[in-house]
Amino acid sequence: MTIRAAVTAVTCAAALLVSGCGPDQSKDGDVNAHFAELLRRPDIERVQADYLAMVERIQSGLVREIGIEPFPDDGDEPVSGSACPGEFSAVPEAEVRRYRFGASPTPIDDDTWPRALRLVGDLAAERGFDRQDVVVDRPGDHEVAFRDRYGAELIFGTAENTVVSLSTGCHLTREAHERGTPAPEEPLY
Amino acid sequence: MVAFGDVRRWRPEPLDEAEQQLKSRCERLLALADEFADMAIPESWTGPAADAAGARRTRLTDRMERLVAGTSAARTALMNAADAVIGLRHAVTEAVELASANGFALAEDGTVRDAAPPRAVPAGQVDEVQRERQRLRAELVDRVEQIIRRADDIDSDLATVLDRVANGDVGDGGATTLSAAAEAGATQVSLSITEPPAGKGTPGDNAGWWDSLSKTEQRWVIRQHPEWIGNRDGVPFAARDEANRARLVTEKARLQEEARRLRADLDDNVFGGLFTNADARLDQVEEKLEAIRAIERTLTRPGERQLVLFDTTPERAEAAIATGNVDTADHVAVFTPGLTSNVPDSMAKYDSAMDQLQHRATDELKRYGDGGSVATVTWIGYQAPQNTLGSYLGDDSVLFDDAARAGAEKLTPFLQGIDTARDADAHLTALGHSYGSTTTGFALQQNTGVDDAVFFGSPGIGTGRIEDLAVPDGHATYIEAKNDVVGDLGAFGIDPSHLDGMRHAESGEARHPEDGRVLAGVTGHSAYLDDGSTSQYNMSVIVGGMPDRVVQGENRGIGDIGSWPIPGTY
């Protein structure tokens, strides 16, 4: 073994010990504890219905009150989902979902932006998105992120276009939520 | 052998016309069925004359039935040939359009000529343009080869059937009526479907072959031979996905059966697997079944997923899953993970990270870019080193670059197959983390069509010279986080932090120089893809083709001083 190879071996082993090079840190985590925590949250179908209703009100409110053009259906698959990142990744029946909405081709001008932001903020707050972080705020370019207690993120921004985008926090599937306990692992064969 | 110039002139219409003529004659023959029935010998007529008349009628009927069967066979063959020629014309059109759109010409004998190379290429893009033309030329040569191969096949198959008909070798299958004879004739002939190119084929070979098949033939291949195309680079990804999903079911059943048999063998043997190695084999089979479970779970998540690679033949199963549509997305990114990555343990996490990256890139494109679509691929298509003693000492050891080189041999055609399979090139980005960046680095030393490369937390990209990477100048980016010791190893080529010509993107907490957004910093080796991080943001804008939005910066630490390459040693 060369010195370089030895150094590589030691470094990789150290990196794995310190931070985990791979993705399986939580493989053996306490699935039951995480499941129980997620059980206290609404299931993914319920939050999806709530969030989508909120986005629809936001979009129609912006069109009606601010006067921008409607948000078109851009033809893409509107929703995607995946396993939860981080601590909940050990729960296979947990999911985050991300939504794509068409962008309104009308930018919101700087003078109108505060009114539009108030409108969106009020509608978002009604659904629990009570944390508001300014991401970008400069002439002709604004973006604000609203978050709820489950880690969902609603983005509202305007630059070339006006966009609304959404991702959920981590939630159990409806089936898992109704069952109330982790599904028994099916035998491999 | 058929000449390419002739094939260009092939049309399905004459075959259709011939088929219609045969159809009308066949119908006339079938209409005689009643007359034949009327020719039956009356029961009251007996004796030698009646016997002779009956025998004569039987001979005549048999001849008619064979004639109808032969006509029907010829009709079927002509219909199949017309359908095949439609597919072939599609392949010809694809090749001709690809050639003319890029200044190439296809001669009558099939040779590819660089007829109109671009002029006034900016000095900084000469290499890139040259690479692109080499790639296109090779693809055109392969496509023409496959067109001629398919044309020969159609020609030979049709000639064989027509010869059989002419020689009276098409039987009536014992039919007793003319319509039954027609059915028997139709079922006796079928034009073969040209098998895929031998071995793995080049992406150009595979694309040329696939395009030369008619839609009906393509459907037949997906249903009957999914193993032909599931991992065949150059075939469209929607077809590969469909084939691989079918293979997932059959492979699962096969592996379950094998696992049960191995378990039974072990249970029946007092020595267990001591002398048979059945226990080691069972471990491997179980790992593959775990991989299938992880794939199934990922594919059932909401949204568009494509299973674009699925292989259970290596020691550990290999797979690649796309979020989005690789055939049509404007921007495609392929992510190769490194040490410890494997399908059972890694697919869910990396698929989640790629789904999130796609979401971020799409958002940025909507606000600042062209609103284009994005697809991301988690590519676990090689035997990545594992954190086990066996792996450290084995062929896939992280200590050496053999596994990366072997992985690059698979990653290279996969990347090449993306543009080759599509109607229009994608903006293609290769992402490589840790040992996966070494694999990516080796792959990008080939002509892959990759437009942007992002290496992060890299122990080296397999070279000490940026010129070795076949990506456009200024489009190779390195990201290294604070306290990432792997990034300072410089084990495979020099530490990329010191590569001249490499662009460096920030990973620490940063305020965007243009729009002022604050991005979260990451440290260590494994957080580069964290949502909301500077490193993830930088990857998202590169994937979305917005390099101007990258937050540039380096996080050089003491490790980078130690990894400074000594001139003349690399």
CSV table of N, CA, C and O in Angstrom, one decimal, chain B residues 518-563:
chain,number,residue,atom,x,y,z
B,518,VAL,N,-29.5,35.3,1.5
B,518,VAL,CA,-28.5,34.7,2.3
B,518,VAL,C,-28.7,33.2,2.3
B,518,VAL,O,-29.8,32.7,2.4
B,519,LEU,N,-27.6,32.5,2.0
B,519,LEU,CA,-27.6,31.1,1.8
B,519,LEU,C,-26.8,30.4,2.9
B,519,LEU,O,-25.8,31.0,3.4
B,520,ALA,N,-27.2,29.3,3.4
B,520,ALA,CA,-26.6,28.6,4.5
B,520,ALA,C,-25.3,27.9,4.1
B,520,ALA,O,-25.2,27.3,3.1
B,521,GLY,N,-24.4,28.0,5.0
B,521,GLY,CA,-23.1,27.3,4.8
B,521,GLY,C,-23.2,25.8,5.2
B,521,GLY,O,-24.0,25.5,6.1
B,522,VAL,N,-22.3,25.0,4.7
B,522,VAL,CA,-22.2,23.6,5.1
B,522,VAL,C,-20.8,23.4,5.5
B,522,VAL,O,-19.8,24.1,5.0
B,523,THR,N,-20.6,22.4,6.3
B,523,THR,CA,-19.2,21.9,6.6
B,523,THR,C,-19.1,20.4,6.5
B,523,THR,O,-20.2,19.8,6.5
B,524,GLY,N,-17.9,19.9,6.5
B,524,GLY,CA,-17.7,18.5,6.4
B,524,GLY,C,-18.0,17.9,5.0
B,524,GLY,O,-18.1,18.7,4.0
B,525,HIS,N,-18.1,16.6,5.0
B,525,HIS,CA,-18.1,16.0,3.7
B,525,HIS,C,-19.5,15.6,3.1
B,525,HIS,O,-19.6,15.3,1.9
B,526,SER,N,-20.5,15.7,3.9
B,526,SER,CA,-21.7,15.0,3.5
B,526,SER,C,-23.0,16.0,3.4
B,526,SER,O,-24.1,15.5,3.4
B,527,ALA,N,-22.8,17.3,3.4
B,527,ALA,CA,-23.9,18.2,3.5
B,527,ALA,C,-24.1,19.0,2.3
B,527,ALA,O,-25.0,19.9,2.3
B,528,TYR,N,-23.4,18.7,1.2
B,528,TYR,CA,-23.4,19.6,0.1
B,528,TYR,C,-24.8,19.8,-0.6
B,528,TYR,O,-25.1,20.8,-1.2
B,529,LEU,N,-25.6,18.7,-0.5
B,529,LEU,CA,-26.9,18.7,-1.1
B,529,LEU,C,-28.0,19.2,-0.2
B,529,LEU,O,-29.2,19.2,-0.5
B,530,ASP,N,-27.7,19.7,1.0
B,530,ASP,CA,-28.7,20.1,2.0
B,530,ASP,C,-29.5,21.2,1.4
B,530,ASP,O,-29.0,22.2,0.7
B,531,ASP,N,-30.8,21.1,1.6
B,531,ASP,CA,-31.7,22.2,1.0
B,531,ASP,C,-31.4,23.5,1.7
B,531,ASP,O,-31.3,23.6,2.9
B,532,GLY,N,-31.4,24.5,0.8
B,532,GLY,CA,-31.2,25.9,1.3
B,532,GLY,C,-29.7,26.3,1.5
B,532,GLY,O,-29.4,27.4,1.9
B,533,SER,N,-28.8,25.3,1.2
B,533,SER,CA,-27.4,25.6,1.3
B,533,SER,C,-26.8,26.3,0.1
B,533,SER,O,-27.4,26.3,-1.0
B,534,THR,N,-25.7,27.0,0.3
B,534,THR,CA,-25.1,27.7,-0.8
B,534,THR,C,-24.6,26.7,-1.8
B,534,THR,O,-24.8,27.0,-3.0
B,535,SER,N,-24.1,25.5,-1.4
B,535,SER,CA,-23.7,24.6,-2.4
B,535,SER,C,-24.8,24.0,-3.2
B,535,SER,O,-24.7,23.9,-4.5
B,536,GLN,N,-26.0,23.8,-2.6
B,536,GLN,CA,-27.1,23.3,-3.3
B,536,GLN,C,-27.6,24.4,-4.3
B,536,GLN,O,-28.0,24.1,-5.4
B,537,TYR,N,-27.6,25.6,-3.8
B,537,TYR,CA,-28.1,26.7,-4.7
B,537,TYR,C,-27.2,26.8,-5.9
B,537,TYR,O,-27.7,26.9,-7.0
B,538,ASN,N,-25.9,26.7,-5.7
B,538,ASN,CA,-24.9,26.8,-6.8
B,538,ASN,C,-25.2,25.7,-7.8
B,538,ASN,O,-25.1,25.9,-9.0
B,539,MET,N,-25.4,24.5,-7.3
B,539,MET,CA,-25.7,23.4,-8.2
B,539,MET,C,-27.0,23.7,-9.0
B,539,MET,O,-27.1,23.4,-10.2
B,540,SER,N,-28.0,24.2,-8.3
B,540,SER,CA,-29.3,24.4,-9.0
B,540,SER,C,-29.2,25.4,-10.1
B,540,SER,O,-29.8,25.2,-11.2
B,541,VAL,N,-28.4,26.4,-9.9
B,541,VAL,CA,-28.3,27.4,-11.0
B,541,VAL,C,-27.4,26.9,-12.2
B,541,VAL,O,-27.6,27.3,-13.3
B,542,ILE,N,-26.4,26.1,-11.8
B,542,ILE,CA,-25.6,25.5,-12.9
B,542,ILE,C,-26.5,24.5,-13.7
B,542,ILE,O,-26.5,24.5,-14.9
B,543,VAL,N,-27.2,23.7,-13.0
B,543,VAL,CA,-28.1,22.7,-13.6
B,543,VAL,C,-29.1,23.4,-14.5
B,543,VAL,O,-29.4,23.0,-15.6
B,544,GLY,N,-29.6,24.6,-14.1
B,544,GLY,CA,-30.5,25.3,-14.8
B,544,GLY,C,-29.9,26.2,-15.9
B,544,GLY,O,-30.6,27.0,-16.6
B,545,GLY,N,-28.6,26.1,-16.1
B,545,GLY,CA,-28.0,26.8,-17.2
B,545,GLY,C,-27.9,28.3,-16.9
B,545,GLY,O,-27.9,29.1,-17.9
B,546,MET,N,-27.7,28.7,-15.7
B,546,MET,CA,-27.6,30.1,-15.3
B,546,MET,C,-26.3,30.3,-14.6
B,546,MET,O,-26.3,30.7,-13.4
B,547,PRO,N,-25.2,30.1,-15.2
B,547,PRO,CA,-23.9,30.1,-14.5
B,547,PRO,C,-23.6,31.5,-13.9
B,547,PRO,O,-22.8,31.6,-13.0
B,548,ASP,N,-24.2,32.6,-14.5
B,548,ASP,CA,-23.9,33.9,-14.0
B,548,ASP,C,-24.4,34.1,-12.6
B,548,ASP,O,-24.0,35.0,-11.9
B,549,ARG,N,-25.3,33.2,-12.2
B,549,ARG,CA,-25.9,33.3,-10.8
B,549,ARG,C,-25.2,32.6,-9.7
B,549,ARG,O,-25.5,32.6,-8.6
B,550,VAL,N,-24.1,31.9,-10.1
B,550,VAL,CA,-23.3,31.1,-9.2
B,550,VAL,C,-22.7,32.1,-8.2
B,550,VAL,O,-22.1,33.1,-8.5
B,551,VAL,N,-22.7,31.7,-6.9
B,551,VAL,CA,-22.0,32.4,-5.9
B,551,VAL,C,-20.6,31.9,-5.8
B,551,VAL,O,-20.4,30.7,-5.4
B,552,GLN,N,-19.6,32.6,-6.3
B,552,GLN,CA,-18.3,32.1,-6.4
B,552,GLN,C,-17.6,32.2,-5.1
B,552,GLN,O,-17.9,33.1,-4.3
B,553,GLY,N,-16.6,31.4,-4.9
B,553,GLY,CA,-15.8,31.5,-3.7
B,553,GLY,C,-15.1,30.2,-3.4
B,553,GLY,O,-15.5,29.1,-3.9
B,554,GLU,N,-14.1,30.2,-2.6
B,554,GLU,CA,-13.4,29.0,-2.2
B,554,GLU,C,-13.3,29.0,-0.7
B,554,GLU,O,-13.4,30.0,0.0
B,555,ASN,N,-13.3,27.8,-0.2
B,555,ASN,CA,-13.1,27.6,1.3
B,555,ASN,C,-11.8,26.9,1.6
B,555,ASN,O,-11.8,25.8,2.0
B,556,ARG,N,-10.8,27.6,1.3
B,556,ARG,CA,-9.5,27.0,1.5
B,556,ARG,C,-9.1,27.0,3.0
B,556,ARG,O,-9.2,28.0,3.7
B,557,GLY,N,-8.7,25.8,3.4
B,557,GLY,CA,-8.2,25.7,4.8
B,557,GLY,C,-6.8,25.1,4.9
B,557,GLY,O,-6.1,25.1,3.8
B,558,ILE,N,-6.5,24.7,6.0
B,558,ILE,CA,-5.1,24.2,6.2
B,558,ILE,C,-4.8,23.0,5.4
B,558,ILE,O,-3.7,22.7,4.9
B,559,GLY,N,-5.9,22.2,5.2
B,559,GLY,CA,-5.8,21.0,4.4
B,559,GLY,C,-5.4,21.3,2.9
B,559,GLY,O,-4.7,20.5,2.3
B,560,ASP,N,-5.9,22.4,2.4
B,560,ASP,CA,-5.5,22.8,1.1
B,560,ASP,C,-4.1,23.2,0.9
B,560,ASP,O,-3.5,23.1,-0.2
B,561,ILE,N,-3.5,23.7,2.0
B,561,ILE,CA,-2.1,24.0,2.0
B,561,ILE,C,-1.3,22.7,1.9
B,561,ILE,O,-0.4,22.6,1.1
B,562,GLY,N,-1.7,21.8,2.7
B,562,GLY,CA,-1.0,20.5,2.7
B,562,GLY,C,-1.2,19.7,1.4
B,562,GLY,O,-0.3,18.9,1.0
B,563,SER,N,-2.3,20.0,0.6
B,563,SER,CA,-2.5,19.3,-0.6
B,563,SER,C,-2.0,20.0,-1.8
B,563,SER,O,-2.3,19.6,-3.0
